[in-house]
């Protein structure tokens, strides 16, 4: 998809101070990074700017930072890993204020090709609030540190935050360039082509717990795809809309009519809407969620007993969904098929991942849980593209304009 925005290829960063917003929001366990995908994905843009002879100032958020700045959500571990990956020192400014004296000094001391990483942008709190409230000042301070700005934080591009979009106003005001990075371009190429210009048949697979979270994406993808496959907890509201009893399964009564509407829409448009034909049922939700000692029963989708809860797609559904994937030329997948955190209830999600790994279609994984599942299963190399964005890829697939993308300068 042609993105009519300036990119890092449209300017030479030699001698320029370039602020790059990355999404280094990586999972940490006891201070150690457990998945470095987002760090690796940021390297091409950073390396390009280094090669230009730019002064590369990186920033990102990490975590939700609900209780103010703390070492547990510091970007120190990211600085270290990034430094290994780049093969050069990353000067980490540990100051909880993010901008200010320490950051200004670190930037002033930079030589061409040097890399500085600022502290977690959400340590300023203001990052999370609306620009008209308080993010404005922080955005201004970020802009003061640099000459140009690059947004490469696809995973955060749906947030109209100080460091993601508001900063561009101030960089532009002083004549700087605002561009998108290579990761941003790659994500938008894959996701954009899949929905705007797909090689058909185009199969979209949506899972996850709640219909309410996917209302817009179901509606949008139904219009774009040839077959829409529904799995996960949200499938039970569709089954209810079909007139089936779903026992104790996840059900959103308020969305039953919506599901009916979507089924009618699919009919009218001549699209296939595939729902589970059988389900793996449990008596109680596992506690803890990954507790493997649970009883399961497989039943047809129209025979879910009143005292049981559907928690994964069954074997007939796996076959049905795998067949649909086999004959596809483009597949987009977002959301697990069942309670995949539990090894006993992960089969549906695993088998869908396997089907995607075996098809010759262009396969695009829309971030979040499905990306984690594909990575865990070792199928990452077999997919055409795994998005680094969860919420961002979903909003993109819904057809929303992402603030992080639209804040960049238009190409002349
Ligand atoms: C994510 O992991 O979802 C992105 O980094 C955005 O983070 P957020 O959902 O906390 O804004
Ligand atoms: Mg999120």
CSV table of C-alpha atoms and ligand atoms in Angstrom, one decimal:
chain,number,residue,atom,x,y,z
A,1,UNK,CA,0.0,0.0,0.0
A,2,UNK,CA,1.5,3.3,-1.0
A,3,UNK,CA,1.8,5.4,2.1
A,4,UNK,CA,2.0,9.0,1.0
A,5,UNK,CA,4.1,10.0,4.0
A,6,UNK,CA,7.8,11.0,4.2
A,7,UNK,CA,10.0,8.1,5.2
A,8,UNK,CA,13.5,7.9,6.5
A,9,UNK,CA,14.6,7.4,2.9
A,10,UNK,CA,13.4,10.9,2.1
A,11,UNK,CA,16.1,12.7,4.1
A,12,UNK,CA,19.7,12.4,5.0
A,13,UNK,CA,20.3,12.6,8.8
A,14,UNK,CA,24.0,13.6,8.6
A,15,UNK,CA,24.8,15.8,11.6
A,16,UNK,CA,21.1,16.1,12.5
A,17,UNK,CA,19.6,15.2,15.9
A,18,UNK,CA,16.9,12.8,15.1
A,19,UNK,CA,14.3,11.7,17.7
A,20,UNK,CA,13.0,8.3,16.9
A,21,UNK,CA,9.9,7.0,18.7
A,22,UNK,CA,10.2,3.2,18.9
A,23,UNK,CA,7.9,0.7,20.6
A,24,UNK,CA,10.3,-0.9,23.0
A,25,UNK,CA,7.3,-2.1,25.2
A,26,UNK,CA,8.8,-5.6,25.5
A,27,UNK,CA,7.8,-8.2,28.0
A,28,UNK,CA,10.1,-8.4,31.1
A,29,UNK,CA,10.4,-11.2,33.6
A,30,UNK,CA,12.4,-10.5,36.7
A,31,UNK,CA,14.1,-7.7,34.8
A,32,UNK,CA,15.0,-9.8,31.8
A,33,UNK,CA,13.6,-9.3,28.3
A,34,UNK,CA,11.6,-12.4,27.3
A,35,UNK,CA,10.8,-11.4,23.7
A,36,UNK,CA,13.1,-9.1,21.8
A,37,UNK,CA,10.9,-9.0,18.6
A,38,UNK,CA,10.2,-5.3,19.0
A,39,UNK,CA,13.8,-4.4,19.5
A,40,UNK,CA,15.0,-6.4,16.5
A,41,UNK,CA,12.2,-4.8,14.4
A,42,UNK,CA,13.5,-1.3,15.2
A,43,UNK,CA,17.0,-2.0,14.0
A,44,UNK,CA,16.7,-1.1,10.3
A,45,UNK,CA,15.6,2.4,10.9
A,46,UNK,CA,18.2,3.0,13.6
A,47,UNK,CA,21.0,1.6,11.5
A,48,UNK,CA,20.0,3.7,8.5
A,49,UNK,CA,20.2,6.9,10.6
A,50,UNK,CA,23.5,5.8,12.1
A,51,UNK,CA,24.9,5.1,8.6
A,52,UNK,CA,23.7,8.6,7.5
A,53,UNK,CA,25.8,10.1,10.4
A,54,UNK,CA,22.8,11.2,12.3
A,55,UNK,CA,22.6,11.7,16.1
A,56,UNK,CA,20.0,9.1,17.0
A,57,UNK,CA,17.9,9.9,20.0
A,58,UNK,CA,15.5,7.0,20.8
A,59,UNK,CA,12.4,7.1,23.0
A,60,UNK,CA,9.7,4.6,24.0
A,61,UNK,CA,7.2,3.7,26.7
A,62,UNK,CA,7.3,0.5,28.6
A,63,UNK,CA,4.3,-1.0,30.4
A,64,UNK,CA,1.3,1.0,31.6
A,65,UNK,CA,3.2,2.8,34.4
A,66,UNK,CA,0.2,3.1,36.7
A,67,UNK,CA,2.1,3.9,39.9
A,68,UNK,CA,4.6,6.4,38.7
A,69,UNK,CA,8.3,6.0,37.7
A,70,UNK,CA,9.9,2.8,39.0
A,71,UNK,CA,13.0,0.7,38.2
A,72,UNK,CA,10.8,-2.2,37.2
A,73,UNK,CA,9.6,-0.2,34.2
A,74,UNK,CA,12.9,1.4,33.4
A,75,UNK,CA,14.2,1.0,29.8
A,76,UNK,CA,17.7,0.1,31.2
A,77,UNK,CA,17.4,-3.6,30.1
A,78,UNK,CA,16.3,-2.4,26.6
A,79,UNK,CA,19.4,-0.1,26.3
A,80,UNK,CA,21.6,-3.1,27.1
A,81,UNK,CA,20.0,-5.4,24.6
A,82,UNK,CA,19.9,-2.8,21.9
A,83,UNK,CA,23.5,-2.1,22.4
A,84,UNK,CA,24.3,-5.8,21.8
A,85,UNK,CA,22.1,-5.8,18.7
A,86,UNK,CA,23.6,-2.6,17.2
A,87,UNK,CA,27.2,-3.6,18.2
A,88,UNK,CA,27.7,-0.2,19.7
A,89,UNK,CA,27.2,1.7,22.9
A,90,UNK,CA,23.7,3.0,23.6
A,91,UNK,CA,24.0,5.9,26.0
A,92,UNK,CA,21.0,5.4,28.3
A,93,UNK,CA,19.7,8.5,30.1
A,94,UNK,CA,18.2,7.0,33.2
A,95,UNK,CA,16.6,10.2,34.5
A,96,UNK,CA,12.9,9.7,35.4
A,97,UNK,CA,12.1,13.1,34.0
A,98,UNK,CA,12.9,11.8,30.5
A,99,UNK,CA,13.7,15.2,29.1
A,100,UNK,CA,15.5,18.0,31.0
A,101,UNK,CA,19.1,18.5,32.1
A,102,UNK,CA,20.5,15.0,31.8
A,103,UNK,CA,18.9,14.4,28.4
A,104,UNK,CA,20.0,17.8,27.1
A,105,UNK,CA,23.6,17.2,28.2
A,106,UNK,CA,23.6,13.6,26.7
A,107,UNK,CA,22.4,15.0,23.4
A,108,UNK,CA,24.8,17.9,23.4
A,109,UNK,CA,27.7,15.4,23.9
A,110,UNK,CA,26.7,13.3,20.9
A,111,UNK,CA,29.0,12.7,17.9
A,112,UNK,CA,27.6,11.7,14.5
A,113,UNK,CA,26.4,8.1,14.5
A,114,UNK,CA,25.9,8.0,18.3
A,115,UNK,CA,22.8,6.6,19.9
A,116,UNK,CA,21.0,7.9,23.0
A,117,UNK,CA,18.0,6.2,24.6
A,118,UNK,CA,15.8,8.3,26.8
A,119,UNK,CA,13.9,6.9,29.9
A,120,UNK,CA,10.3,5.5,29.7
A,121,UNK,CA,8.2,8.2,28.2
A,122,UNK,CA,5.3,7.2,30.5
A,123,UNK,CA,7.3,8.2,33.5
A,124,UNK,CA,6.1,11.7,32.7
A,125,UNK,CA,2.5,10.6,33.1
A,126,UNK,CA,1.5,13.2,30.7
A,127,UNK,CA,2.2,10.9,27.9
A,128,UNK,CA,-1.0,9.1,28.7
A,129,UNK,CA,-3.3,12.1,28.9
A,130,UNK,CA,-4.9,14.0,26.1
A,131,UNK,CA,-2.6,16.5,24.4
A,132,UNK,CA,-4.8,19.5,25.2
A,133,UNK,CA,-4.5,18.6,28.9
A,134,UNK,CA,-0.8,18.1,29.7
A,135,UNK,CA,1.0,16.1,27.0
A,136,UNK,CA,1.7,19.4,25.2
A,137,UNK,CA,4.6,20.5,27.4
A,138,UNK,CA,6.2,17.1,27.3
A,139,UNK,CA,5.9,17.1,23.5
A,140,UNK,CA,7.5,20.5,23.3
A,141,UNK,CA,10.4,19.4,25.5
A,142,UNK,CA,11.0,16.3,23.3
A,143,UNK,CA,11.0,18.5,20.2
A,144,UNK,CA,13.6,20.8,21.8
A,145,UNK,CA,16.0,17.9,21.9
A,146,UNK,CA,16.0,17.2,18.2
A,147,UNK,CA,16.0,18.6,14.7
A,148,UNK,CA,13.9,15.9,13.0
A,149,UNK,CA,11.5,13.2,14.2
A,150,UNK,CA,10.8,9.7,13.0
A,151,UNK,CA,7.9,7.6,14.2
A,152,UNK,CA,8.7,3.9,14.0
A,153,UNK,CA,6.5,2.7,16.9
A,154,UNK,CA,3.9,0.8,15.0
A,155,UNK,CA,2.7,-0.9,18.1
A,156,UNK,CA,1.9,2.5,19.7
A,157,UNK,CA,0.7,4.3,16.5
A,158,UNK,CA,-2.9,4.1,17.6
A,159,UNK,CA,-2.1,6.3,20.6
A,160,UNK,CA,-2.3,10.1,20.1
A,161,UNK,CA,0.4,10.6,22.7
A,162,UNK,CA,3.0,13.2,23.2
A,163,UNK,CA,5.9,11.2,21.9
A,164,UNK,CA,3.9,9.5,19.1
A,165,UNK,CA,2.1,12.3,17.4
A,166,UNK,CA,1.9,15.6,19.4
A,167,UNK,CA,5.7,16.1,19.2
A,168,UNK,CA,5.4,16.5,15.4
A,169,UNK,CA,3.7,19.8,15.7
A,170,UNK,CA,6.7,21.4,17.4
A,171,UNK,CA,9.3,19.7,15.3
A,172,UNK,CA,7.5,21.0,12.2
A,173,UNK,CA,7.2,24.4,13.7
A,174,UNK,CA,10.9,24.8,13.7
A,175,UNK,CA,11.3,23.5,10.2
A,176,UNK,CA,12.2,19.9,11.0
A,177,UNK,CA,11.2,16.8,9.0
A,178,UNK,CA,8.6,14.4,10.5
A,179,UNK,CA,8.8,10.9,8.9
A,180,UNK,CA,7.9,7.3,9.4
A,181,UNK,CA,10.5,4.6,9.8
A,182,UNK,CA,11.0,1.3,7.9
A,183,UNK,CA,9.0,-0.8,10.5
A,184,UNK,CA,6.0,1.5,10.1
A,185,UNK,CA,6.2,1.2,6.4
A,186,UNK,CA,6.5,-2.5,6.4
A,187,UNK,CA,3.6,-3.0,8.7
A,188,UNK,CA,1.4,-0.7,6.7
A,189,UNK,CA,2.5,-2.4,3.4
A,190,UNK,CA,1.5,-5.8,4.7
A,191,UNK,CA,-1.7,-5.0,6.6
A,192,UNK,CA,-2.8,-2.4,4.1
A,193,UNK,CA,-2.2,-4.6,1.0
A,194,UNK,CA,-4.0,-7.5,2.7
A,195,UNK,CA,-7.2,-5.5,3.2
A,196,UNK,CA,-7.1,-3.1,0.3
A,197,UNK,CA,-5.6,-5.2,-2.4
A,198,UNK,CA,-5.7,-8.8,-1.4
A,199,UNK,CA,-4.9,-11.8,-3.6
A,200,UNK,CA,-8.1,-13.8,-3.4
A,201,UNK,CA,-9.4,-15.9,-1.8
A,202,UNK,CA,-8.8,-13.7,1.2
A,203,UNK,CA,-9.6,-15.4,4.5
A,204,UNK,CA,-9.8,-13.5,7.8
A,205,UNK,CA,-9.6,-15.3,11.1
A,206,UNK,CA,-10.8,-13.5,14.2
A,207,UNK,CA,-10.7,-14.9,17.7
A,208,UNK,CA,-10.4,-13.6,21.3
A,209,UNK,CA,-12.7,-13.4,24.2
A,210,UNK,CA,-15.1,-10.6,23.5
A,211,UNK,CA,-17.3,-9.7,20.6
A,212,UNK,CA,-17.4,-6.1,21.9
A,213,UNK,CA,-13.6,-5.7,21.3
A,214,UNK,CA,-14.0,-6.7,17.7
A,215,UNK,CA,-17.2,-5.1,16.5
A,216,UNK,CA,-15.6,-2.8,14.0
A,217,UNK,CA,-13.0,-5.2,12.7
A,218,UNK,CA,-15.7,-7.9,12.1
A,219,UNK,CA,-17.7,-5.4,10.1
A,220,UNK,CA,-14.8,-4.0,8.1
A,221,UNK,CA,-13.2,-7.4,7.3
A,222,UNK,CA,-16.5,-8.9,6.3
A,223,UNK,CA,-16.7,-6.4,3.5
A,224,UNK,CA,-13.1,-7.0,2.4
A,225,UNK,CA,-12.6,-10.7,2.7
A,226,UNK,CA,-14.1,-13.8,1.0
A,227,UNK,CA,-14.3,-15.9,4.1
A,228,UNK,CA,-14.5,-14.7,7.7
A,229,UNK,CA,-13.7,-17.3,10.4
A,230,UNK,CA,-14.8,-16.7,14.0
A,231,UNK,CA,-13.2,-18.5,16.9
A,232,UNK,CA,-12.4,-17.9,20.6
A,233,UNK,CA,-14.8,-16.8,23.3
A,234,UNK,CA,-16.6,-14.5,21.0
A,235,UNK,CA,-17.9,-17.3,18.8
A,236,UNK,CA,-20.4,-18.3,21.5
A,237,UNK,CA,-22.3,-15.0,21.1
A,238,UNK,CA,-22.5,-15.9,17.3
A,239,UNK,CA,-23.7,-19.4,18.1
A,240,UNK,CA,-26.4,-17.9,20.4
A,241,UNK,CA,-27.4,-15.6,17.6
A,242,UNK,CA,-27.8,-18.7,15.4
A,243,UNK,CA,-30.3,-20.0,18.0
A,244,UNK,CA,-28.1,-22.4,19.8
A,245,UNK,CA,-27.8,-22.7,23.6
A,246,UNK,CA,-24.3,-22.1,24.8
A,247,UNK,CA,-24.4,-23.3,28.4
A,248,UNK,CA,-22.0,-21.4,30.6
A,249,UNK,CA,-19.8,-20.2,27.7
A,250,UNK,CA,-18.8,-16.6,27.4
A,251,UNK,CA,-21.8,-14.7,26.1
A,252,UNK,CA,-22.5,-11.1,25.5
A,253,UNK,CA,-26.3,-10.8,25.4
A,254,UNK,CA,-26.1,-7.2,24.3
A,255,UNK,CA,-24.3,-8.2,21.1
A,256,UNK,CA,-26.5,-11.1,20.0
A,257,UNK,CA,-28.4,-8.8,17.6
A,258,UNK,CA,-25.2,-7.4,16.3
A,259,UNK,CA,-24.0,-11.0,15.5
A,260,UNK,CA,-27.3,-11.7,13.7
A,261,UNK,CA,-26.8,-8.5,11.7
A,262,UNK,CA,-23.3,-9.7,10.7
A,263,UNK,CA,-24.6,-13.1,9.6
A,264,UNK,CA,-27.2,-11.4,7.5
A,265,UNK,CA,-24.6,-9.1,6.1
A,266,UNK,CA,-22.4,-12.0,5.1
A,267,UNK,CA,-25.4,-13.7,3.3
A,268,UNK,CA,-26.2,-10.5,1.5
A,269,UNK,CA,-22.6,-9.9,0.4
A,270,UNK,CA,-22.2,-13.6,-0.6
A,271,UNK,CA,-19.4,-14.0,1.9
A,272,UNK,CA,-18.7,-17.2,3.9
A,273,UNK,CA,-18.9,-16.7,7.7
A,274,UNK,CA,-17.6,-19.8,9.4
A,275,UNK,CA,-18.5,-20.5,13.0
A,276,UNK,CA,-17.4,-23.4,15.2
A,277,UNK,CA,-19.2,-26.7,14.5
A,278,UNK,CA,-18.0,-28.3,17.7
A,279,UNK,CA,-16.4,-27.2,20.9
A,280,UNK,CA,-14.1,-28.4,23.7
A,281,UNK,CA,-16.1,-27.9,26.9
A,282,UNK,CA,-15.0,-27.6,30.5
A,283,UNK,CA,-16.9,-27.7,33.8
A,284,UNK,CA,-15.2,-24.7,35.4
A,285,UNK,CA,-12.8,-22.1,34.2
A,286,UNK,CA,-9.2,-23.3,35.1
A,287,UNK,CA,-7.6,-21.7,38.1
A,288,UNK,CA,-4.9,-20.7,37.7
A,289,UNK,CA,-5.6,-20.3,34.0
A,290,UNK,CA,-2.7,-22.6,33.0
A,291,UNK,CA,-3.8,-25.4,35.4
A,292,UNK,CA,-3.7,-28.6,33.2
A,293,UNK,CA,-5.8,-30.8,35.4
A,294,UNK,CA,-9.2,-30.1,33.9
A,295,UNK,CA,-11.9,-32.3,32.4
A,296,UNK,CA,-12.9,-31.7,28.8
A,297,UNK,CA,-15.7,-33.0,26.7
A,298,UNK,CA,-16.1,-32.4,22.9
A,299,UNK,CA,-19.6,-31.7,21.8
A,300,UNK,CA,-21.3,-30.4,18.6
A,301,UNK,CA,-21.8,-26.6,18.7
A,302,UNK,CA,-25.6,-27.0,18.9
A,303,UNK,CA,-25.3,-29.4,21.9
A,304,UNK,CA,-23.4,-27.5,24.5
A,305,UNK,CA,-24.7,-28.7,27.9
A,306,UNK,CA,-26.3,-26.2,30.2
A,307,UNK,CA,-23.7,-26.8,32.9
A,308,UNK,CA,-20.6,-26.6,30.6
A,309,UNK,CA,-18.5,-23.9,29.0
A,310,UNK,CA,-16.9,-23.9,25.6
A,311,UNK,CA,-13.2,-23.2,25.9
A,312,UNK,CA,-11.7,-24.2,22.5
A,313,UNK,CA,-12.7,-25.1,19.0
A,314,UNK,CA,-13.2,-28.9,18.5
A,315,UNK,CA,-11.6,-31.3,16.0
A,316,UNK,CA,-14.3,-30.9,13.3
A,317,UNK,CA,-13.9,-27.1,13.5
A,318,UNK,CA,-10.2,-27.4,13.2
A,319,UNK,CA,-10.6,-29.4,10.0
A,320,UNK,CA,-13.1,-26.9,8.6
A,321,UNK,CA,-10.9,-23.9,9.4
A,322,UNK,CA,-7.7,-25.6,8.2
A,323,UNK,CA,-9.4,-26.4,4.9
A,324,UNK,CA,-10.4,-22.8,4.4
A,325,UNK,CA,-6.8,-21.7,5.0
A,326,UNK,CA,-5.5,-24.3,2.6
A,327,UNK,CA,-7.3,-22.8,-0.4
A,328,UNK,CA,-6.6,-19.2,0.6
A,329,UNK,CA,-4.2,-16.8,-1.1
A,330,UNK,CA,-4.2,-14.2,1.7
A,331,UNK,CA,-4.9,-14.9,5.4
A,332,UNK,CA,-5.1,-12.4,8.2
A,333,UNK,CA,-5.3,-13.8,11.7
A,334,UNK,CA,-6.0,-11.9,14.9
A,335,UNK,CA,-7.0,-13.6,18.2
A,336,UNK,CA,-6.7,-17.1,19.7
A,337,UNK,CA,-9.3,-19.8,19.1
A,338,UNK,CA,-9.6,-20.8,22.8
A,339,UNK,CA,-8.1,-20.4,26.2
A,340,UNK,CA,-4.7,-20.9,24.8
A,341,UNK,CA,-2.9,-20.0,28.0
A,342,UNK,CA,-4.0,-23.5,29.2
A,343,UNK,CA,-2.0,-26.3,27.4
A,344,UNK,CA,-5.2,-28.5,27.3
A,345,UNK,CA,-7.2,-25.7,25.6
A,346,UNK,CA,-4.5,-24.5,23.2
A,347,UNK,CA,-5.1,-27.1,20.5
A,348,UNK,CA,-7.4,-25.0,18.4
A,349,UNK,CA,-5.0,-22.1,18.4
A,350,UNK,CA,-2.0,-24.3,17.7
A,351,UNK,CA,-3.7,-26.1,14.8
A,352,UNK,CA,-4.8,-22.8,13.2
A,353,UNK,CA,-1.2,-21.6,13.5
A,354,UNK,CA,0.0,-24.9,11.9
A,355,UNK,CA,-2.5,-24.5,9.1
A,356,UNK,CA,-1.1,-21.0,8.4
A,357,UNK,CA,2.4,-22.3,8.5
A,358,UNK,CA,1.6,-24.9,5.8
A,359,UNK,CA,-0.3,-22.8,3.3
A,360,UNK,CA,1.3,-21.1,0.4
A,361,UNK,CA,-0.9,-18.0,1.0
A,362,UNK,CA,0.5,-14.7,2.2
A,363,UNK,CA,0.0,-15.0,6.0
A,364,UNK,CA,-0.3,-12.0,8.2
A,365,UNK,CA,-0.5,-12.3,12.0
A,366,UNK,CA,-2.1,-9.3,13.6
A,367,UNK,CA,0.1,-9.0,16.7
A,368,UNK,CA,-0.9,-9.6,20.3
A,369,UNK,CA,-1.9,-13.1,21.5
A,370,UNK,CA,-1.8,-14.6,18.0
A,371,UNK,CA,1.7,-13.4,17.4
A,372,UNK,CA,2.8,-14.7,20.8
A,373,UNK,CA,1.2,-18.1,20.0
A,374,UNK,CA,3.0,-18.3,16.6
A,375,UNK,CA,6.3,-17.4,18.2
A,376,UNK,CA,5.9,-19.9,21.0
A,377,UNK,CA,5.1,-22.6,18.6
A,378,UNK,CA,8.2,-21.9,16.5
A,379,UNK,CA,6.2,-21.0,13.3
A,380,UNK,CA,7.4,-17.4,13.1
A,381,UNK,CA,9.7,-18.0,10.1
A,382,UNK,CA,6.8,-19.6,8.2
A,383,UNK,CA,4.6,-16.5,8.3
A,384,UNK,CA,4.8,-13.7,5.7
A,385,UNK,CA,4.4,-11.0,8.4
A,386,UNK,CA,3.9,-10.9,12.1
A,387,UNK,CA,2.8,-7.5,13.2
A,388,UNK,CA,4.5,-5.9,16.2
A,389,UNK,CA,1.3,-4.2,17.1
A,390,UNK,CA,-1.7,-5.7,18.9
A,391,UNK,CA,-4.2,-2.9,19.4
A,392,UNK,CA,-2.6,-0.9,16.6
A,393,UNK,CA,-3.0,-3.6,14.0
A,394,UNK,CA,-6.6,-4.2,15.0
A,395,UNK,CA,-7.4,-0.5,14.7
A,396,UNK,CA,-5.6,-0.4,11.3
A,397,UNK,CA,-7.6,-3.4,10.1
A,398,UNK,CA,-10.8,-1.6,11.3
A,399,UNK,CA,-9.8,1.1,8.8
A,400,UNK,CA,-9.0,3.7,11.5
A,401,UNK,CA,-6.4,6.4,10.9
A,402,UNK,CA,-3.5,5.8,13.2
A,403,UNK,CA,-2.3,9.1,14.8
A,404,UNK,CA,1.3,7.9,14.7
A,405,UNK,CA,1.1,7.5,10.9
A,406,UNK,CA,-0.9,10.5,10.1
A,407,UNK,CA,1.3,12.9,12.1
A,408,UNK,CA,4.2,12.4,9.7
A,409,UNK,CA,4.7,14.9,6.8
A,410,UNK,CA,2.9,14.2,3.6
A,411,UNK,CA,5.1,13.5,0.6
A,412,UNK,CA,5.3,16.4,-1.7
B,1,LIG,C1,1.2,-2.5,23.2
B,1,LIG,O1,2.0,-3.3,23.6
B,1,LIG,O2,0.0,-2.7,23.1
B,1,LIG,C2,1.8,-1.2,22.7
B,1,LIG,O3,3.1,-1.0,23.1
B,1,LIG,C3,0.9,0.0,23.2
B,1,LIG,O4,0.9,-0.1,24.6
B,1,LIG,P1,-0.4,0.4,25.4
B,1,LIG,O5,-1.5,-0.5,25.0
B,1,LIG,O6,-0.1,0.3,26.8
B,1,LIG,O7,-0.7,1.8,24.9
B,2,LIG,MG1,-2.0,-2.5,24.3
